[in-house]
């Protein structure tokens, strides 16, 4: 078939356009155009081959685009292009046996076609390399989350997800391993642990590095028992020569029913949320099931209710008195949040832990501080003799560099004397930056605001917590209170020494959770002069607490 110059140029233009658009040489449109161009140029056979060499192993793939059997192999036009990374492409065009040699114009056109095809292959190879890099974690020499999600999507699209389990896991206390053996050797131990899990997987099961000490796996149900055994913990040698071993295990979120999942996002959400719960609760494995799904939905509902509850002033302050044991008189109180929704009191345990997982707790803390300041201002204006009120501040606030200014601004907004406010910071706030906490407490002291540790002893108390930070007061956790005979109780010994230590440091001790007269006698004998608990009062609504302000004396049995 012969083409006019105009038709040839139009066909060549179409070929170039398709190649620029990323069409494959093997697509029907391009093959049709190349067939017309080849016949016009007297090309009997058109082919190209891709060769990949890895570790002295060479694999060649030949692709024939135009194939007429009557071609002359001796007069072929050939062009080779290096693609990089051990790859190269060879383009070849063969004339008919019966035709004369190509003239210069034909050779230029053939050379143009070969250059375009080689360039297309080079771009294709670069794209493949890019995709491989996007799916690869060079640190651990394994696939990453992008790769795993692609594989999840393939399984879901073929409706085979019911055959699989999925897990998201965080290596348990692996920072301790890194500190013990160093980061480089720790990384090698991590790689060996992951390869140990992966060695049981077939080609259609995968594990990936999510980031840091976090991993995810997607595997057939027959491997469930093996994977869980590995997650529980296995002992690995520090290296090939060392006799010492280290225990490597994980906290994991697990889902064994993926039937309803419609995408990789659905799968990842289930296992990531479950893993987060496992980490916070320090559990080995948390399973995503209908019960957990309902609980998460309930949590989301509580979070969604928060803005409207604030607008409607559904949160209110209850005050639990603090008592001076020397004369059984009211000397202060702790403001506790209560939520009244549709006329019903919601238990604090049903919303405080949920808010603490997000910055909603910060909004609630400031809301409560404002409520307390409004009440104090009203009491002062009405002539009541006011006592210091303590307000809880979540550790989440400590990331806010403007926290001190915000606290002071709220107090000053209501013109409340600073000595009437005490800021309580929970002991576990010390897992944030220590210097940040120290600066906050010093700043409060400079402003004349009392700072105290709440629930001291509930966690793993550090001596630095009380040695380095200038607290005014420490509230002892109720777990220290002896439950049986005081003299025989280890808690009695610990509590006595803690009270003595704080007395010598000049820090006020407040015992919380008091329920019996014997506990009061014990505390007074130790020299602990301040207490809070149901023995004196439960948390009181503001109207009842105002009555207590008018009558601070507790008439207690001898």
Coordinates of C-alpha atoms in Angstrom, one line a residue:
X1 CA 0.0 0.0 0.0
X2 CA 1.4 3.4 -0.9
X3 CA 0.6 6.6 0.9
X4 CA 0.6 10.1 -0.5
X5 CA 3.0 12.4 1.2
X6 CA 0.1 14.2 2.8
X7 CA -1.4 10.9 4.1
X8 CA 2.0 9.7 5.3
X9 CA 2.6 12.9 7.3
X10 CA -0.9 12.7 8.8
X11 CA -0.3 9.1 9.8
X12 CA 3.1 9.9 11.2
X13 CA 1.6 12.9 13.1
X14 CA -1.0 10.6 14.6
X15 CA 1.6 8.0 15.6
X16 CA 3.7 10.7 17.4
X17 CA 0.7 12.1 19.1
X18 CA -0.3 8.7 20.5
X19 CA 3.2 8.0 21.7
X20 CA 3.4 11.4 23.5
X21 CA 0.1 10.6 25.1
X22 CA 1.7 7.4 26.5
X23 CA 0.0 4.9 24.3
X24 CA 1.6 1.5 24.2
X25 CA 3.4 0.4 21.0
X26 CA 1.2 -2.7 21.3
X27 CA -2.1 -0.8 21.3
X28 CA -4.4 -1.3 18.3
X29 CA -4.2 2.4 17.3
X30 CA -0.4 2.5 17.2
X31 CA 0.0 -0.9 15.6
X32 CA -2.4 0.2 12.8
X33 CA -0.5 3.4 12.2
X34 CA 2.9 1.6 12.3
X35 CA 1.6 -1.0 9.8
X36 CA 0.6 1.8 7.3
X37 CA 3.9 3.6 7.8
X38 CA 5.9 0.4 7.4
X39 CA 4.2 -0.5 4.1
X40 CA 4.8 3.0 2.8
X41 CA 8.5 2.9 3.7
X42 CA 9.0 -0.7 2.5
X43 CA 9.5 -2.2 5.9
X44 CA 8.6 -5.9 5.9
X45 CA 9.3 -6.6 9.6
X46 CA 9.4 -4.2 12.6
X47 CA 10.4 -5.4 16.0
X48 CA 12.0 -4.4 19.3
X49 CA 13.4 -6.4 22.2
X50 CA 13.9 -5.5 25.9
X51 CA 16.8 -7.0 27.6
X52 CA 17.3 -7.0 31.4
X53 CA 20.6 -8.2 33.0
X54 CA 20.7 -8.8 36.8
X55 CA 23.6 -10.6 38.5
X56 CA 24.9 -12.1 35.2
X57 CA 21.4 -13.4 34.4
X58 CA 20.0 -12.0 31.1
X59 CA 16.3 -12.1 30.2
X60 CA 15.2 -10.9 26.7
X61 CA 11.6 -10.2 25.6
X62 CA 11.0 -9.8 21.8
X63 CA 7.9 -7.9 20.5
X64 CA 7.1 -8.0 16.8
X65 CA 4.9 -5.1 15.6
X66 CA 4.9 -5.7 11.8
X67 CA 5.6 -9.2 10.5
X68 CA 5.8 -10.1 6.8
X69 CA 7.7 -13.3 6.2
X70 CA 9.5 -12.1 3.1
X71 CA 12.0 -9.9 4.9
X72 CA 15.8 -9.5 4.4
X73 CA 17.6 -10.1 7.6
X74 CA 21.0 -9.1 6.2
X75 CA 20.0 -5.5 5.4
X76 CA 18.3 -4.7 8.8
X77 CA 18.3 -1.2 10.3
X78 CA 19.1 -1.6 14.0
X79 CA 19.2 0.9 16.9
X80 CA 20.1 0.1 20.5
X81 CA 19.3 2.3 23.6
X82 CA 20.5 1.9 27.1
X83 CA 17.6 2.3 29.5
X84 CA 19.6 2.2 32.8
X85 CA 19.5 -0.3 35.7
X86 CA 20.7 -3.2 33.5
X87 CA 18.0 -2.6 30.9
X88 CA 18.4 -1.9 27.1
X89 CA 16.1 -1.8 24.1
X90 CA 17.0 -3.0 20.6
X91 CA 14.9 -1.7 17.6
X92 CA 15.1 -3.4 14.2
X93 CA 13.5 -2.8 10.9
X94 CA 13.9 -5.2 7.9
X95 CA 13.3 -4.4 4.2
X96 CA 11.6 -6.7 1.8
X97 CA 13.9 -9.1 0.0
X98 CA 12.7 -7.9 -3.4
X99 CA 13.1 -4.1 -2.8
X100 CA 16.2 -2.0 -3.2
X101 CA 18.1 -0.4 -0.3
X102 CA 16.3 2.3 1.6
X103 CA 17.1 5.8 0.5
X104 CA 18.2 8.6 2.9
X105 CA 14.7 10.0 3.3
X106 CA 13.3 6.5 4.2
X107 CA 16.1 5.9 6.7
X108 CA 15.5 9.3 8.4
X109 CA 11.8 8.3 8.8
X110 CA 12.7 4.8 10.1
X111 CA 15.2 6.4 12.5
X112 CA 12.6 8.8 13.7
X113 CA 10.2 6.0 14.4
X114 CA 12.9 4.0 16.2
X115 CA 13.8 7.0 18.3
X116 CA 10.2 7.6 19.4
X117 CA 9.7 3.9 20.2
X118 CA 13.0 3.8 22.2
X119 CA 12.1 7.0 24.0
X120 CA 8.7 5.6 24.8
X121 CA 10.3 2.5 26.3
X122 CA 12.7 4.6 28.3
X123 CA 9.9 6.6 29.7
X124 CA 8.0 3.4 30.5
X125 CA 11.0 1.9 32.2
X126 CA 11.4 5.2 34.2
X127 CA 7.8 5.0 35.3
X128 CA 8.1 1.4 36.3
X129 CA 11.2 2.3 38.4
X130 CA 9.3 5.2 39.9
X131 CA 6.4 3.0 40.8
X132 CA 8.8 0.5 42.3
X133 CA 10.5 3.2 44.4
X134 CA 7.1 4.5 45.5
X135 CA 6.3 1.0 46.8
X136 CA 9.7 0.4 48.4
X137 CA 11.2 1.1 51.8
X138 CA 15.0 1.3 51.4
X139 CA 15.7 1.4 55.1
X140 CA 14.3 -2.1 55.8
X141 CA 14.6 -3.3 52.2
X142 CA 10.9 -4.2 52.0
X143 CA 7.6 -3.1 50.6
X144 CA 5.8 -0.1 52.0
X145 CA 2.2 0.8 52.7
X146 CA 1.6 2.1 49.2
X147 CA 2.4 -1.4 47.9
X148 CA 0.3 -3.2 50.4
X149 CA -2.8 -1.0 49.7
X150 CA -2.4 -1.7 46.0
X151 CA -2.5 -5.4 46.8
X152 CA -5.5 -5.0 49.1
X153 CA -7.3 -3.2 46.4
X154 CA -6.6 -6.0 43.9
X155 CA -8.0 -8.6 46.4
X156 CA -11.1 -6.5 47.2
X157 CA -11.8 -5.8 43.5
X158 CA -11.7 -9.6 42.9
X159 CA -14.0 -10.1 45.9
X160 CA -11.6 -12.4 47.7
X161 CA -11.1 -10.3 50.9
X162 CA -13.1 -12.9 52.9
X163 CA -10.2 -15.3 52.5
X164 CA -7.8 -12.9 54.2
X165 CA -6.9 -11.5 57.7
X166 CA -5.3 -8.2 58.3
X167 CA -3.1 -6.9 61.1
X168 CA -1.5 -3.5 62.0
X169 CA 1.2 -3.9 64.6
X170 CA 3.7 -1.8 66.6
X171 CA 6.8 -3.4 67.9
X172 CA 6.6 -3.5 71.7
X173 CA 9.2 -1.3 73.5
X174 CA 11.6 -1.5 70.6
X175 CA 13.3 1.7 71.6
X176 CA 14.7 -0.3 74.5
X177 CA 16.3 -2.7 72.0
X178 CA 17.8 0.2 70.0
X179 CA 19.3 1.7 73.2
X180 CA 20.7 -1.7 74.2
X181 CA 22.3 -2.7 70.9
X182 CA 22.4 0.6 68.8
X183 CA 20.2 1.7 66.0
X184 CA 22.0 -0.2 63.2
X185 CA 21.9 -3.6 65.0
X186 CA 18.4 -2.8 66.1
X187 CA 17.3 -2.3 62.5
X188 CA 18.9 -5.7 61.6
X189 CA 16.9 -7.4 64.4
X190 CA 13.8 -5.7 63.2
X191 CA 14.4 -7.0 59.6
X192 CA 15.0 -10.5 60.9
X193 CA 11.8 -10.4 62.9
X194 CA 9.8 -9.3 59.8
X195 CA 11.4 -11.9 57.5
X196 CA 10.5 -14.6 60.1
X197 CA 6.8 -13.6 59.8
X198 CA 7.0 -13.3 56.0
X199 CA 8.7 -16.7 55.4
X200 CA 5.4 -18.5 55.8
X201 CA 3.7 -16.3 53.3
X202 CA 2.9 -17.2 49.7
X203 CA 3.3 -14.8 46.8
X204 CA -0.3 -13.5 47.3
X205 CA 0.3 -12.6 51.0
X206 CA 2.2 -9.5 52.0
X207 CA 3.8 -7.5 54.8
X208 CA 4.9 -3.9 54.7
X209 CA 6.7 -1.2 56.7
X210 CA 4.3 1.6 57.6
X211 CA 6.9 3.8 59.4
X212 CA 8.9 3.8 62.5
X213 CA 8.2 0.6 64.5
X214 CA 4.9 0.1 62.7
X215 CA 4.0 -2.6 60.2
X216 CA 1.0 -4.1 58.5
X217 CA 0.3 -7.5 57.0
X218 CA -2.4 -9.0 54.7
X219 CA -2.4 -12.8 54.6
X220 CA -4.5 -15.9 54.2
X221 CA -6.5 -17.3 57.1
X222 CA -4.4 -20.5 57.4
X223 CA -1.5 -18.3 58.6
X224 CA -3.4 -16.8 61.5
X225 CA -2.0 -19.0 64.2
X226 CA 1.6 -18.5 63.1
X227 CA 1.3 -14.7 62.8
X228 CA -0.3 -14.4 66.2
X229 CA 2.5 -16.5 67.7
X230 CA 5.1 -14.1 66.3
X231 CA 3.2 -11.1 67.5
X232 CA 3.1 -12.5 71.0
X233 CA 6.8 -12.5 71.1
X234 CA 9.8 -14.5 69.9
X235 CA 13.4 -14.6 71.1
X236 CA 16.0 -13.5 68.6
X237 CA 19.8 -13.6 68.8
X238 CA 21.4 -10.2 68.8
X239 CA 23.5 -11.4 65.8
X240 CA 24.8 -14.5 64.3
X241 CA 27.7 -14.8 66.8
X242 CA 26.1 -13.5 70.0
X243 CA 24.7 -15.8 72.6
X244 CA 22.5 -13.1 74.1
X245 CA 18.9 -12.9 72.9
X246 CA 16.2 -10.3 72.9
X247 CA 12.4 -10.7 73.0
X248 CA 10.7 -9.1 70.1
X249 CA 6.9 -8.8 70.1
X250 CA 4.1 -6.4 69.2
X251 CA 0.9 -4.7 70.2
X252 CA -1.5 -5.3 67.3
X253 CA -4.9 -4.4 65.8
X254 CA -6.4 -7.5 64.1
X255 CA -9.3 -8.0 61.9
X256 CA -10.4 -11.5 60.8
X257 CA -13.6 -10.6 59.0
X258 CA -13.0 -8.4 56.0
X259 CA -16.1 -9.4 54.1
X260 CA -17.8 -6.0 54.4
X261 CA -14.7 -4.1 53.4
X262 CA -15.0 -2.3 50.1
X263 CA -11.5 -0.8 49.8
X264 CA -8.1 -0.8 51.3
X265 CA -9.1 2.3 53.3
X266 CA -11.8 0.2 55.1
X267 CA -9.3 -2.5 56.0
X268 CA -6.6 -0.1 57.2
X269 CA -9.1 1.9 59.3
X270 CA -10.2 -1.2 61.2
X271 CA -6.7 -2.5 62.0
X272 CA -5.1 0.9 62.6
X273 CA -7.8 1.9 65.1
X274 CA -7.6 -1.5 66.8
X275 CA -3.8 -1.2 67.1
X276 CA -4.1 2.3 68.6
X277 CA -6.4 0.9 71.3
X278 CA -4.0 -1.9 72.0
X279 CA -1.1 0.5 72.4
X280 CA -3.0 2.8 74.7
X281 CA -4.4 0.0 76.8
X282 CA -1.1 -1.9 76.7
X283 CA -2.8 -5.0 75.3
X284 CA -1.1 -7.6 73.1
X285 CA -3.9 -7.8 70.5
X286 CA -7.2 -6.0 70.0
X287 CA -9.7 -7.5 67.5
X288 CA -11.9 -5.3 65.4
X289 CA -15.4 -6.8 65.7
X290 CA -19.0 -5.6 65.9
X291 CA -18.7 -4.6 69.6
X292 CA -15.7 -2.5 69.0
X293 CA -17.4 -1.0 65.9
X294 CA -20.3 0.0 68.1
X295 CA -18.0 1.5 70.7
X296 CA -16.2 3.6 68.1
X297 CA -19.5 4.8 66.7
X298 CA -20.6 5.7 70.2
X299 CA -17.3 7.6 70.7
X300 CA -17.8 9.5 67.5
X301 CA -21.3 10.4 68.5
X302 CA -20.0 11.7 71.9
X303 CA -17.4 13.8 70.1
X304 CA -20.1 15.1 67.7
X305 CA -22.3 16.1 70.6
X306 CA -19.5 18.3 72.2
X307 CA -20.0 21.6 70.2
X308 CA -23.7 21.7 70.8
X309 CA -23.3 20.8 74.5
X310 CA -20.9 23.7 74.9
X311 CA -23.3 26.1 73.2
X312 CA -26.1 24.9 75.5
X313 CA -24.0 25.0 78.7
X314 CA -24.6 21.4 79.4
X315 CA -21.3 21.0 81.1
X316 CA -21.3 22.2 84.7
X317 CA -18.9 22.3 87.6
X318 CA -19.4 20.2 90.7
X319 CA -17.1 20.9 93.7
X320 CA -15.6 18.2 96.0
X321 CA -14.4 19.8 99.2
X322 CA -10.9 19.6 100.6
X323 CA -10.7 19.5 104.4
X324 CA -8.1 20.7 106.8
X325 CA -7.8 17.7 109.2
X326 CA -6.5 19.8 112.1
X327 CA -9.9 21.2 112.7
X328 CA -12.2 19.5 110.1
X329 CA -12.9 22.7 108.2
X330 CA -13.4 23.4 104.5
X331 CA -10.1 24.7 103.1
X332 CA -10.6 24.2 99.3
X333 CA -12.3 22.2 96.6
X334 CA -11.6 20.4 93.3
X335 CA -13.8 21.4 90.4
X336 CA -15.1 18.3 88.6
X337 CA -16.9 18.3 85.2
X338 CA -20.5 16.9 85.0
X339 CA -22.5 16.7 81.8
X340 CA -26.3 17.0 81.9
X341 CA -27.8 16.1 78.5
X342 CA -31.6 16.0 78.0
X343 CA -32.1 16.0 81.7
X344 CA -29.8 13.0 82.3
X345 CA -26.4 13.0 84.0
X346 CA -23.8 11.3 81.8
X347 CA -21.1 9.5 83.8
X348 CA -17.7 11.2 83.5
X349 CA -16.2 7.9 82.4
X350 CA -18.5 7.9 79.4
X351 CA -17.0 11.1 77.9
X352 CA -13.8 12.3 79.6
X353 CA -11.6 9.4 78.3
X354 CA -13.0 10.1 74.8
X355 CA -12.3 13.8 74.9
X356 CA -8.8 13.0 76.3
X357 CA -8.0 11.3 73.0
X358 CA -8.4 14.5 71.1
X359 CA -8.0 18.2 71.7
X360 CA -11.6 18.4 72.8
X361 CA -10.3 17.9 76.4
X362 CA -8.4 21.2 76.0
X363 CA -11.6 23.0 75.1
X364 CA -13.4 21.4 78.0
X365 CA -10.6 22.3 80.4
X366 CA -10.8 26.0 79.4
X367 CA -14.6 25.8 79.6
X368 CA -14.4 24.5 83.2
X369 CA -11.8 27.1 84.2
X370 CA -14.1 29.8 83.0
X371 CA -17.1 28.3 84.9
X372 CA -15.0 28.2 88.1
X373 CA -13.8 31.8 87.6
X374 CA -17.4 32.9 87.1
X375 CA -18.5 31.2 90.3
X376 CA -15.7 32.6 92.3
X377 CA -16.4 36.1 91.0
X378 CA -20.0 35.7 92.0
X379 CA -19.1 34.4 95.5
X380 CA -16.7 37.3 96.1
X381 CA -19.3 39.8 94.9
X382 CA -22.0 38.3 97.2
X383 CA -19.6 38.6 100.2
X384 CA -18.8 34.9 100.7
X385 CA -15.5 33.8 102.2
X386 CA -14.0 32.0 99.2
X387 CA -11.6 29.0 99.3
X388 CA -9.1 28.0 96.7
X389 CA -10.5 25.9 93.8
X390 CA -8.4 23.4 91.9
X391 CA -9.0 22.9 88.1
X392 CA -7.6 20.0 86.2
X393 CA -5.5 20.5 83.1
X394 CA -4.9 17.7 80.6
X395 CA -1.4 16.8 79.5
X396 CA -2.5 17.6 75.9
X397 CA -2.2 21.3 76.8
X398 CA 1.5 21.0 77.3
X399 CA 2.1 21.2 73.6
X400 CA 0.5 24.7 73.6
X401 CA 3.3 27.3 74.1
X402 CA 0.6 29.9 75.0
X403 CA -0.9 27.7 77.8
X404 CA 0.2 29.9 80.7
X405 CA -1.0 33.1 79.0
X406 CA -4.3 31.5 78.2
X407 CA -4.8 30.4 81.9
X408 CA -3.9 33.8 83.2
X409 CA -6.1 35.6 80.6
X410 CA -9.2 33.6 81.7
X411 CA -8.6 34.2 85.4
X412 CA -8.0 37.9 84.8
X413 CA -11.1 38.2 82.6
X414 CA -13.2 37.6 85.7
X415 CA -10.9 39.7 88.0
X416 CA -10.3 36.6 90.2
X417 CA -7.4 37.0 92.7
X418 CA -4.8 34.4 91.5
X419 CA -4.5 32.8 95.0
X420 CA -8.0 31.4 94.6
X421 CA -7.0 29.2 91.6
X422 CA -5.0 26.0 91.7
X423 CA -4.0 24.2 88.5
X424 CA -3.8 20.4 88.9
X425 CA -1.7 18.5 86.3
X426 CA -2.0 14.7 86.2
X427 CA 1.1 12.7 87.0
X428 CA 1.2 11.0 83.6
X429 CA 1.7 14.5 82.1
X430 CA 5.3 13.9 82.8
X431 CA 5.6 11.7 79.7
X432 CA 5.7 14.9 77.7
X433 CA 8.7 17.2 77.5
X434 CA 10.0 17.6 81.1
X435 CA 11.3 21.1 80.5
X436 CA 7.9 22.3 79.1
X437 CA 6.2 21.1 82.3
X438 CA 8.9 22.7 84.5
X439 CA 8.5 26.1 82.7
X440 CA 4.7 25.9 83.1
X441 CA 4.9 25.3 86.9
X442 CA 7.5 28.0 87.3
X443 CA 5.3 30.4 85.3
X444 CA 2.3 29.6 87.5
X445 CA 4.3 30.3 90.6
X446 CA 5.4 33.6 89.3
X447 CA 1.8 34.6 88.6
X448 CA 0.8 33.6 92.1
X449 CA -1.2 30.5 91.0
X450 CA -0.8 27.3 92.9
X451 CA 0.4 24.3 90.9
X452 CA -0.1 20.7 92.0
X453 CA 0.4 17.1 90.9
X454 CA -2.8 15.1 90.7
X455 CA -2.9 11.4 91.3
X456 CA 0.7 11.2 92.5
X457 CA 1.7 7.5 92.6
X458 CA -0.9 6.3 90.1
X459 CA 1.7 5.8 87.5
X460 CA 5.5 5.3 87.5
X461 CA 6.5 8.3 89.6
X462 CA 9.9 9.8 88.9
X463 CA 12.0 11.4 91.7
X464 CA 12.8 14.2 89.2
X465 CA 9.0 15.0 89.0
X466 CA 9.2 16.4 92.5
X467 CA 12.9 17.2 92.7
X468 CA 13.2 19.4 89.6
X469 CA 9.7 21.0 89.4
X470 CA 8.6 23.5 92.1
X471 CA 5.2 22.1 92.9
X472 CA 3.2 23.8 95.7
X473 CA 1.0 20.8 96.4
X474 CA 0.8 17.1 95.7
X475 CA -2.4 15.1 95.7
X476 CA -1.7 11.5 96.7
X477 CA -3.5 8.8 94.7
X478 CA -6.1 6.9 96.7
X479 CA -4.4 3.6 95.8
X480 CA -1.9 4.4 98.6
X481 CA -4.6 4.2 101.3
X482 CA -4.2 1.0 103.2
X483 CA -7.2 -1.3 103.0
X484 CA -6.5 -3.6 106.0
X485 CA -4.5 -3.3 109.2
X486 CA -2.3 -0.3 108.7
X487 CA 0.8 -1.5 110.4
X488 CA 1.0 -4.7 108.2
X489 CA 0.1 -2.9 105.0
X490 CA 2.9 -2.1 102.6
X491 CA 0.9 0.9 101.4
X492 CA 1.1 2.3 104.9
X493 CA 4.9 2.2 104.9
X494 CA 5.1 3.8 101.5
X495 CA 2.5 6.5 102.3
X496 CA 4.2 7.3 105.6
X497 CA 7.6 7.9 103.9
X498 CA 6.1 9.9 101.0
X499 CA 4.3 12.2 103.4
X500 CA 7.4 12.6 105.5
X501 CA 9.4 13.4 102.3
X502 CA 7.0 16.1 101.1
X503 CA 6.8 17.6 104.6
X504 CA 10.6 18.1 104.6
X505 CA 10.4 19.6 101.1
X506 CA 7.8 22.1 102.2
X507 CA 5.2 20.7 99.8
X508 CA 1.6 20.4 100.9
X509 CA 0.2 16.8 100.8
X510 CA -3.5 16.2 100.0
X511 CA -4.8 12.6 100.4
X512 CA -7.8 11.8 98.2
X513 CA -10.3 8.9 98.3
X514 CA -10.9 9.0 102.1
X515 CA -13.9 6.9 103.2
X516 CA -13.3 5.9 106.9
X517 CA -12.5 7.6 110.2
X518 CA -9.6 5.2 110.7
X519 CA -8.0 6.5 107.5
X520 CA -8.3 10.1 108.8
X521 CA -6.6 9.1 112.1
X522 CA -3.8 7.4 110.2
X523 CA -3.2 10.4 108.0
X524 CA -3.2 12.8 111.0
X525 CA -0.7 10.5 112.7
X526 CA 1.6 10.7 109.7
X527 CA 1.4 14.5 109.5
X528 CA -0.8 14.7 106.4
X529 CA -3.1 17.6 107.2
X530 CA -5.3 17.8 104.1
X531 CA -7.8 15.3 102.7
X532 CA -10.6 14.9 100.1
X533 CA -13.1 12.1 99.8
X534 CA -16.6 10.7 100.3
X535 CA -16.1 10.6 104.1
X536 CA -16.6 14.4 104.0
X537 CA -18.6 15.0 100.8
X538 CA -19.2 13.7 97.4
X539 CA -18.8 16.2 94.5
X540 CA -21.5 18.9 95.1
X541 CA -23.6 20.9 92.7
X542 CA -22.8 24.6 93.0
X543 CA -25.9 25.4 95.1
X544 CA -24.9 22.8 97.7
X545 CA -21.3 23.8 97.7
X546 CA -22.3 27.4 98.3
X547 CA -24.1 26.2 101.5
X548 CA -20.9 24.6 102.5
X549 CA -19.0 27.9 102.0
X550 CA -21.4 29.4 104.5
X551 CA -20.8 26.6 107.0
X552 CA -17.2 25.4 106.6
X553 CA -17.2 23.3 109.8
X554 CA -17.6 19.5 109.5
X555 CA -19.2 17.9 112.6
X556 CA -17.6 14.5 112.5
X557 CA -18.0 11.7 115.1
X558 CA -15.1 11.3 117.5

